[in-house]
Amino acid sequence: MISLDCPMPKLDFDVITLGHGSGGILTNQLLESGVFDLLKNPLLDEHHDGAMFEWSGRTAFSTDSYVISPIFFPGGNIGELAVNGTVNDLAMCGAVPKYLSLSFILEEGLTMKEFWEILVSIRRAAEKAGVSIVTGDTKVVERGKGDKIFINTSGLGHIHPQAHISTKNVRAGDKIIVSGAIATHGIAIMSVREGLEFETTLTSDSAPLNHTVKALLDEFGTDIHLLKDPTRGGVASVLNEVARDSRLGVNLFQQPIPVLEEVRGACELLGLDPLYVANEGVFMAFVPAGKAEEIVQKLRTLAYGQDAAVIGEVTTEHPKQVVLHSRIGGKRVVNMLVGEQLPRIC
C-alpha cells in the first residue's frame, strides 16, 4: 500500500510513454514531479551528470541490476530490493554503505501508480539503510521490449577500519555461520508466480544487513574472515565458490540449517532444494572455531540475526568439495547449481 505520508502528486499522465525517455519536457516532468522531490538530498539536488564529493580511505564499490518478476511480491517490490541488494553487497565487503546511484529502464505502459509505489519503497529502504541516492538515469523502451521496470543500483562505502574480509583468510577449522532462515525470498516469489500459486503467509526476507554487519565488525573485527550474500544459487553455490577459491573442503550439517516450515513444505511441493533457493536478507560468515558461538549469540541480539546458527566447517578433507551430512547420518556431495532453478528472483 502507498503510505498517506507520500501521496502521489497530481500529474498530466497516468502511464509512462516513450516521450518520458526522450530527455525533453516529459522527462523533466517525470523527474521533477516525483524522483527528485521524493529522494532529495544536497548531492542529488545539484541535478548534475554525476555526484561530486570528498572521499578518501579504503573504499568498496558495487553494482547490480534487478529484473525480478513479478515486480511486486509478498513483503516488498523491485525498488526496495534494488536498494537492499547493493547495500548488502557493500556490507559483505565490510563496508559502511554511504552513496547509491539509481537507474531505471521503464517500459512504455508502466502506470504512474506502480512507479510511485516503487519510488516510495526506494526512499524508505534508503532511509532504513542510512544511504543517500545521489545520481541516476532514466530510460524508456517500447512496449513489449522490457518487463515494466528494470533497475540498476551502484554503491560506494568506506571499509570498516577493523574489516579484513577475503577468501584468502579462510582457514581449515573455520566455522560457517548463517544469519537466518534460508530460502525464504525465493519461495515468497514462487508463491505469487503465475501458474505456481499456493497458499502461504510467506514474505520476502529482503532487508538491509549493513547495520548488523557493522555491529559484528565493531566487536569482532578481523575474526570475521569472510562474509557472503547467498542470493542467486543460494547457500550451496556460495559454499562451492568458497571451496573452489580457497582450495579447501566444506562440511555442511543439515540438522542446524534454519528453514521455515512453510518454506520446507513449499520446497517439497515444488521439488526444490532449499540450499539452492535465493535469499535477500541472509548472510554467511566464516569465523574461527573458538569465536563461533560468541558471534552467533551476538547475532541473535541484532536485527535479522535471531535465527543465526553454525551450519558447517572448513576442512582439509575433500578439497574444493562441499559435503552435506544429513540428519540421518548419510553424506552426499552438494554441487554448484547448474542452470537456473528459480528464474528472475532478483
Tab-separated table of C-alpha atoms in Angstrom:
chain	number	residue	atom	x	y	z
A	1	MET	CA	0.000	0.000	0.000
A	2	ILE	CA	1.136	3.546	-0.739
A	3	SER	CA	1.505	5.405	2.542
A	4	LEU	CA	-0.570	8.523	3.105
A	5	ASP	CA	2.587	10.431	4.052
A	6	CYS	CA	3.842	10.105	0.460
A	7	PRO	CA	0.801	10.888	-1.711
A	8	MET	CA	1.394	10.699	-5.429
A	9	PRO	CA	1.430	14.191	-6.969
A	10	LYS	CA	-1.229	15.212	-9.475
A	11	LEU	CA	0.127	14.557	-12.952
A	12	ASP	CA	-0.972	15.156	-16.530
A	13	PHE	CA	-0.288	11.497	-17.344
A	14	ASP	CA	-1.177	8.121	-15.809
A	15	VAL	CA	1.262	5.856	-17.645
A	16	ILE	CA	4.852	6.007	-18.843
A	17	THR	CA	5.219	6.802	-22.563
A	18	LEU	CA	8.248	6.772	-24.853
A	19	GLY	CA	8.333	10.543	-24.531
A	20	HIS	CA	9.266	10.203	-20.876
A	21	GLY	CA	12.612	8.816	-22.007
A	22	SER	CA	13.304	11.491	-24.604
A	23	GLY	CA	15.265	13.850	-22.352
A	24	GLY	CA	12.815	16.666	-23.068
A	25	ILE	CA	9.801	18.183	-21.335
A	26	LEU	CA	8.154	14.860	-20.449
A	27	THR	CA	11.359	13.513	-18.943
A	28	ASN	CA	11.698	16.608	-16.805
A	29	GLN	CA	8.076	16.334	-15.731
A	30	LEU	CA	8.626	12.739	-14.675
A	31	LEU	CA	11.764	13.539	-12.683
A	32	GLU	CA	10.662	16.842	-11.191
A	33	SER	CA	7.221	15.575	-10.211
A	34	GLY	CA	8.458	12.549	-8.356
A	35	VAL	CA	12.025	11.307	-8.345
A	36	PHE	CA	13.898	14.458	-7.343
A	37	ASP	CA	11.343	15.503	-4.765
A	38	LEU	CA	10.970	12.110	-3.119
A	39	LEU	CA	14.676	11.253	-2.993
A	40	LYS	CA	16.019	14.790	-2.418
A	41	ASN	CA	19.367	15.367	-0.708
A	42	PRO	CA	22.051	18.028	-1.250
A	43	LEU	CA	24.043	15.981	-3.780
A	44	LEU	CA	21.037	14.889	-5.842
A	45	ASP	CA	19.624	18.427	-5.725
A	46	GLU	CA	22.531	19.579	-7.895
A	47	HIS	CA	20.835	17.812	-10.861
A	48	HIS	CA	24.266	17.316	-12.421
A	49	ASP	CA	25.565	14.468	-14.605
A	50	GLY	CA	27.138	12.926	-11.516
A	51	ALA	CA	27.637	13.498	-7.808
A	52	MET	CA	30.712	15.380	-6.568
A	53	PHE	CA	32.007	14.869	-3.036
A	54	GLU	CA	35.136	14.425	-0.920
A	55	TRP	CA	36.318	10.825	-0.499
A	56	SER	CA	39.348	9.078	0.972
A	57	GLY	CA	40.452	5.834	2.599
A	58	ARG	CA	39.711	2.173	1.788
A	59	THR	CA	36.597	2.022	-0.337
A	60	ALA	CA	34.173	-0.622	-1.590
A	61	PHE	CA	32.217	-0.187	-4.812
A	62	SER	CA	29.467	-2.478	-6.087
A	63	THR	CA	26.814	-2.535	-8.798
A	64	ASP	CA	23.840	-4.777	-9.503
A	65	SER	CA	20.800	-4.908	-11.788
A	66	TYR	CA	17.310	-6.052	-10.802
A	67	VAL	CA	14.902	-7.693	-13.244
A	68	ILE	CA	12.657	-9.560	-10.801
A	69	SER	CA	9.267	-10.883	-11.890
A	70	PRO	CA	6.757	-10.081	-10.501
A	71	ILE	CA	7.861	-6.564	-9.583
A	72	PHE	CA	5.585	-6.618	-6.514
A	73	PHE	CA	5.820	-9.624	-4.225
A	74	PRO	CA	4.896	-10.544	-0.635
A	75	GLY	CA	6.968	-8.331	1.635
A	76	GLY	CA	8.397	-5.931	-0.928
A	77	ASN	CA	8.931	-4.830	-4.501
A	78	ILE	CA	11.726	-4.318	-7.013
A	79	GLY	CA	12.577	-0.863	-5.624
A	80	GLU	CA	13.244	-1.974	-2.068
A	81	LEU	CA	15.139	-4.982	-3.398
A	82	ALA	CA	17.399	-2.781	-5.553
A	83	VAL	CA	18.457	-0.686	-2.567
A	84	ASN	CA	18.886	-3.589	-0.147
A	85	GLY	CA	20.746	-5.709	-2.681
A	86	THR	CA	23.528	-3.206	-3.314
A	87	VAL	CA	23.680	-2.148	0.356
A	88	ASN	CA	24.203	-5.808	1.259
A	89	ASP	CA	26.841	-6.342	-1.411
A	90	LEU	CA	28.840	-3.491	0.126
A	91	ALA	CA	28.275	-4.847	3.636
A	92	MET	CA	29.721	-8.205	2.542
A	93	CYS	CA	32.925	-6.295	1.724
A	94	GLY	CA	32.985	-4.998	5.295
A	95	ALA	CA	31.960	-1.543	4.097
A	96	VAL	CA	29.593	1.008	5.571
A	97	PRO	CA	27.431	1.991	2.565
A	98	LYS	CA	27.005	5.727	2.020
A	99	TYR	CA	26.050	6.660	-1.563
A	100	LEU	CA	23.982	4.894	-4.228
A	101	SER	CA	23.245	5.600	-7.871
A	102	LEU	CA	19.816	4.629	-9.201
A	103	SER	CA	18.975	3.925	-12.844
A	104	PHE	CA	15.607	2.934	-14.283
A	105	ILE	CA	14.727	1.206	-17.527
A	106	LEU	CA	10.976	1.731	-17.796
A	107	GLU	CA	8.674	0.014	-20.242
A	108	GLU	CA	6.112	2.097	-22.088
A	109	GLY	CA	2.777	1.477	-20.362
A	110	LEU	CA	4.022	1.225	-16.772
A	111	THR	CA	1.449	3.060	-14.679
A	112	MET	CA	2.489	6.036	-12.600
A	113	LYS	CA	0.736	4.437	-9.616
A	114	GLU	CA	3.099	1.457	-9.836
A	115	PHE	CA	6.132	3.674	-10.406
A	116	TRP	CA	5.226	5.896	-7.457
A	117	GLU	CA	4.834	2.920	-5.120
A	118	ILE	CA	8.274	1.689	-6.177
A	119	LEU	CA	9.777	5.143	-5.626
A	120	VAL	CA	8.276	5.339	-2.123
A	121	SER	CA	9.764	1.930	-1.295
A	122	ILE	CA	13.151	3.075	-2.593
A	123	ARG	CA	13.101	6.115	-0.340
A	124	ARG	CA	12.105	4.076	2.719
A	125	ALA	CA	14.728	1.407	2.042
A	126	ALA	CA	17.424	4.079	1.630
A	127	GLU	CA	16.401	5.753	4.897
A	128	LYS	CA	16.415	2.410	6.720
A	129	ALA	CA	19.869	1.547	5.401
A	130	GLY	CA	21.201	5.061	6.050
A	131	VAL	CA	22.298	5.711	2.457
A	132	SER	CA	21.752	8.616	0.057
A	133	ILE	CA	20.807	8.240	-3.605
A	134	VAL	CA	22.945	10.887	-5.272
A	135	THR	CA	22.789	10.288	-9.028
A	136	GLY	CA	20.946	8.194	-11.591
A	137	ASP	CA	19.410	7.811	-15.010
A	138	THR	CA	16.048	7.009	-16.637
A	139	LYS	CA	15.400	5.343	-19.995
A	140	VAL	CA	12.112	4.214	-21.566
A	141	VAL	CA	11.793	1.295	-24.000
A	142	GLU	CA	8.910	0.379	-26.303
A	143	ARG	CA	6.012	-1.691	-25.024
A	144	GLY	CA	6.970	-5.364	-25.135
A	145	LYS	CA	10.730	-4.647	-25.048
A	146	GLY	CA	11.023	-4.780	-21.230
A	147	ASP	CA	9.048	-6.109	-18.301
A	148	LYS	CA	7.523	-2.964	-16.767
A	149	ILE	CA	10.691	-1.864	-14.963
A	150	PHE	CA	14.342	-2.853	-14.560
A	151	ILE	CA	16.566	-1.107	-12.001
A	152	ASN	CA	20.318	-0.764	-11.608
A	153	THR	CA	21.926	0.461	-8.398
A	154	SER	CA	25.603	1.083	-7.738
A	155	GLY	CA	27.038	1.921	-4.342
A	156	LEU	CA	30.057	3.312	-2.526
A	157	GLY	CA	31.084	2.830	1.071
A	158	HIS	CA	34.095	3.209	3.335
A	159	ILE	CA	35.500	-0.109	4.514
A	160	HIS	CA	35.220	-0.576	8.271
A	161	PRO	CA	38.622	0.082	9.903
A	162	GLN	CA	38.616	-3.380	11.521
A	163	ALA	CA	37.447	-5.255	8.427
A	164	HIS	CA	39.777	-7.525	6.518
A	165	ILE	CA	37.423	-9.751	4.574
A	166	SER	CA	38.705	-12.086	1.898
A	167	THR	CA	38.509	-15.701	0.761
A	168	LYS	CA	42.280	-15.761	1.390
A	169	ASN	CA	41.541	-15.515	5.126
A	170	VAL	CA	39.507	-18.727	5.225
A	171	ARG	CA	41.291	-21.426	7.231
A	172	ALA	CA	40.718	-25.112	7.902
A	173	GLY	CA	38.723	-25.345	11.122
A	174	ASP	CA	36.735	-22.156	10.486
A	175	LYS	CA	33.068	-22.430	11.366
A	176	ILE	CA	30.377	-21.300	8.938
A	177	ILE	CA	27.518	-19.233	10.338
A	178	VAL	CA	24.262	-18.358	8.602
A	179	SER	CA	22.464	-15.307	9.966
A	180	GLY	CA	18.893	-16.516	9.487
A	181	ALA	CA	16.406	-18.904	7.897
A	182	ILE	CA	17.288	-19.687	4.294
A	183	ALA	CA	15.303	-19.870	1.024
A	184	THR	CA	12.508	-17.543	2.162
A	185	HIS	CA	12.862	-14.942	-0.603
A	186	GLY	CA	12.851	-17.396	-3.487
A	187	ILE	CA	9.818	-19.250	-2.192
A	188	ALA	CA	7.953	-15.991	-1.496
A	189	ILE	CA	8.480	-15.091	-5.159
A	190	MET	CA	7.354	-18.522	-6.327
A	191	SER	CA	4.222	-18.238	-4.188
A	192	VAL	CA	2.851	-15.472	-6.426
A	193	ARG	CA	4.262	-16.512	-9.768
A	194	GLU	CA	1.671	-17.264	-12.411
A	195	GLY	CA	0.773	-20.933	-12.536
A	196	LEU	CA	2.629	-21.792	-9.335
A	197	GLU	CA	0.473	-20.109	-6.688
A	198	PHE	CA	-0.151	-21.915	-3.425
A	199	GLU	CA	-1.426	-20.838	-0.035
A	200	THR	CA	1.278	-19.318	2.127
A	201	THR	CA	1.824	-16.425	4.510
A	202	LEU	CA	5.469	-16.126	3.499
A	203	THR	CA	7.018	-12.742	2.828
A	204	SER	CA	10.410	-11.991	1.316
A	205	ASP	CA	13.324	-11.663	3.739
A	206	SER	CA	14.673	-8.641	1.820
A	207	ALA	CA	16.417	-6.400	4.365
A	208	PRO	CA	19.459	-4.124	4.768
A	209	LEU	CA	22.187	-6.090	6.555
A	210	ASN	CA	24.750	-3.290	6.859
A	211	HIS	CA	23.893	-2.282	10.440
A	212	THR	CA	24.071	-5.907	11.605
A	213	VAL	CA	27.417	-6.462	9.880
A	214	LYS	CA	28.843	-3.239	11.306
A	215	ALA	CA	27.887	-4.324	14.838
A	216	LEU	CA	29.777	-7.603	14.304
A	217	LEU	CA	32.829	-5.825	12.929
A	218	ASP	CA	32.784	-3.318	15.797
A	219	GLU	CA	33.053	-6.190	18.285
A	220	PHE	CA	34.884	-8.971	16.457
A	221	GLY	CA	36.891	-7.182	13.744
A	222	THR	CA	39.364	-9.460	11.969
A	223	ASP	CA	37.753	-12.573	13.475
A	224	ILE	CA	35.251	-12.172	10.636
A	225	HIS	CA	37.319	-13.892	7.943
A	226	LEU	CA	34.757	-13.820	5.150
A	227	LEU	CA	31.185	-12.634	4.564
A	228	LYS	CA	28.976	-13.893	1.750
A	229	ASP	CA	25.500	-12.996	0.499
A	230	PRO	CA	23.700	-16.172	-0.727
A	231	THR	CA	21.380	-14.625	-3.322
A	232	ARG	CA	21.137	-16.392	-6.691
A	233	GLY	CA	22.222	-20.011	-6.349
A	234	GLY	CA	21.640	-19.926	-2.590
A	235	VAL	CA	23.822	-21.328	0.174
A	236	ALA	CA	25.052	-24.276	-1.892
A	237	SER	CA	26.529	-22.104	-4.644
A	238	VAL	CA	28.255	-19.773	-2.173
A	239	LEU	CA	29.880	-22.676	-0.347
A	240	ASN	CA	31.054	-24.210	-3.618
A	241	GLU	CA	32.599	-20.890	-4.671
A	242	VAL	CA	34.475	-20.624	-1.365
A	243	ALA	CA	35.642	-24.244	-1.534
A	244	ARG	CA	36.875	-23.714	-5.087
A	245	ASP	CA	38.666	-20.431	-4.397
A	246	SER	CA	40.199	-21.465	-1.064
A	247	ARG	CA	41.096	-24.969	-2.294
A	248	LEU	CA	39.675	-26.333	0.937
A	249	GLY	CA	36.664	-28.538	1.631
A	250	VAL	CA	33.400	-27.713	3.394
A	251	ASN	CA	31.387	-29.948	5.688
A	252	LEU	CA	27.770	-28.812	5.784
A	253	PHE	CA	25.463	-30.129	8.510
A	254	GLN	CA	21.787	-30.433	7.608
A	255	GLN	CA	20.318	-30.548	11.118
A	256	PRO	CA	21.100	-26.995	12.288
A	257	ILE	CA	20.303	-25.240	8.964
A	258	PRO	CA	17.394	-22.888	9.749
A	259	VAL	CA	14.487	-23.264	7.305
A	260	LEU	CA	10.935	-22.090	7.991
A	261	GLU	CA	8.384	-24.918	7.952
A	262	GLU	CA	6.352	-23.169	5.238
A	263	VAL	CA	9.485	-22.925	3.108
A	264	ARG	CA	10.383	-26.549	3.700
A	265	GLY	CA	6.866	-27.643	2.724
A	266	ALA	CA	6.815	-25.468	-0.395
A	267	CYS	CA	10.212	-26.808	-1.495
A	268	GLU	CA	8.956	-30.369	-1.140
A	269	LEU	CA	5.845	-29.499	-3.128
A	270	LEU	CA	7.854	-27.884	-5.937
A	271	GLY	CA	10.753	-30.345	-5.892
A	272	LEU	CA	13.285	-27.691	-4.865
A	273	ASP	CA	16.285	-27.929	-2.552
A	274	PRO	CA	16.345	-25.015	-0.032
A	275	LEU	CA	20.141	-24.941	-0.304
A	276	TYR	CA	19.835	-23.605	-3.858
A	277	VAL	CA	16.979	-21.144	-3.307
A	278	ALA	CA	17.767	-17.409	-3.221
A	279	ASN	CA	17.920	-15.232	-0.123
A	280	GLU	CA	17.877	-11.428	0.163
A	281	GLY	CA	18.154	-10.862	3.928
A	282	VAL	CA	20.640	-13.529	4.985
A	283	PHE	CA	24.431	-13.597	5.074
A	284	MET	CA	27.079	-16.206	5.824
A	285	ALA	CA	30.177	-15.641	7.951
A	286	PHE	CA	33.381	-17.698	8.119
A	287	VAL	CA	34.926	-17.297	11.577
A	288	PRO	CA	37.470	-19.024	13.872
A	289	ALA	CA	36.027	-22.031	15.692
A	290	GLY	CA	36.783	-20.503	19.093
A	291	LYS	CA	34.712	-17.408	18.319
A	292	ALA	CA	31.780	-19.008	16.510
A	293	GLU	CA	29.401	-19.452	19.445
A	294	GLU	CA	30.081	-15.958	20.756
A	295	ILE	CA	29.373	-14.485	17.318
A	296	VAL	CA	26.152	-16.484	16.987
A	297	GLN	CA	24.972	-15.235	20.375
A	298	LYS	CA	25.743	-11.663	19.356
A	299	LEU	CA	23.889	-12.095	16.066
A	300	ARG	CA	20.801	-13.326	17.882
A	301	THR	CA	20.580	-9.954	19.655
A	302	LEU	CA	20.718	-7.999	16.383
A	303	ALA	CA	18.178	-7.211	13.687
A	304	TYR	CA	17.845	-10.037	11.140
A	305	GLY	CA	20.056	-12.372	13.184
A	306	GLN	CA	17.630	-14.035	15.591
A	307	ASP	CA	17.819	-17.417	13.821
A	308	ALA	CA	21.603	-17.447	13.398
A	309	ALA	CA	23.281	-20.847	13.577
A	310	VAL	CA	26.553	-22.651	12.885
A	311	ILE	CA	25.850	-24.854	9.873
A	312	GLY	CA	29.248	-26.077	8.764
A	313	GLU	CA	33.016	-26.027	8.950
A	314	VAL	CA	36.010	-25.720	6.654
A	315	THR	CA	38.224	-28.794	6.318
A	316	THR	CA	41.325	-30.031	4.537
A	317	GLU	CA	39.386	-33.162	3.574
A	318	HIS	CA	37.799	-33.402	0.112
A	319	PRO	CA	39.332	-30.109	-1.168
A	320	LYS	CA	37.121	-27.998	-3.451
A	321	GLN	CA	34.059	-30.047	-2.484
A	322	VAL	CA	31.045	-29.393	-0.276
A	323	VAL	CA	29.778	-32.465	1.552
A	324	LEU	CA	26.388	-32.468	3.277
A	325	HIS	CA	25.989	-34.536	6.440
A	326	SER	CA	22.294	-35.443	6.574
A	327	ARG	CA	20.045	-35.705	9.617
A	328	ILE	CA	20.068	-39.499	9.363
A	329	GLY	CA	23.848	-39.834	9.125
A	330	GLY	CA	24.319	-40.042	5.368
A	331	LYS	CA	26.646	-37.955	3.243
A	332	ARG	CA	26.349	-36.503	-0.238
A	333	VAL	CA	28.271	-34.047	-2.364
A	334	VAL	CA	26.496	-30.726	-2.876
A	335	ASN	CA	27.461	-29.346	-6.273
A	336	MET	CA	27.111	-25.822	-7.607
A	337	LEU	CA	23.739	-25.047	-9.172
A	338	VAL	CA	23.564	-25.985	-12.848
A	339	GLY	CA	21.297	-23.721	-14.867
A	340	GLU	CA	18.569	-21.531	-13.367
A	341	GLN	CA	16.438	-23.072	-10.629
A	342	LEU	CA	14.223	-20.071	-9.947
A	343	PRO	CA	14.126	-17.550	-12.826
A	344	ARG	CA	14.005	-13.793	-12.157
A	345	ILE	CA	14.182	-13.746	-8.357
A	346	CYS	CA	16.256	-10.549	-8.160
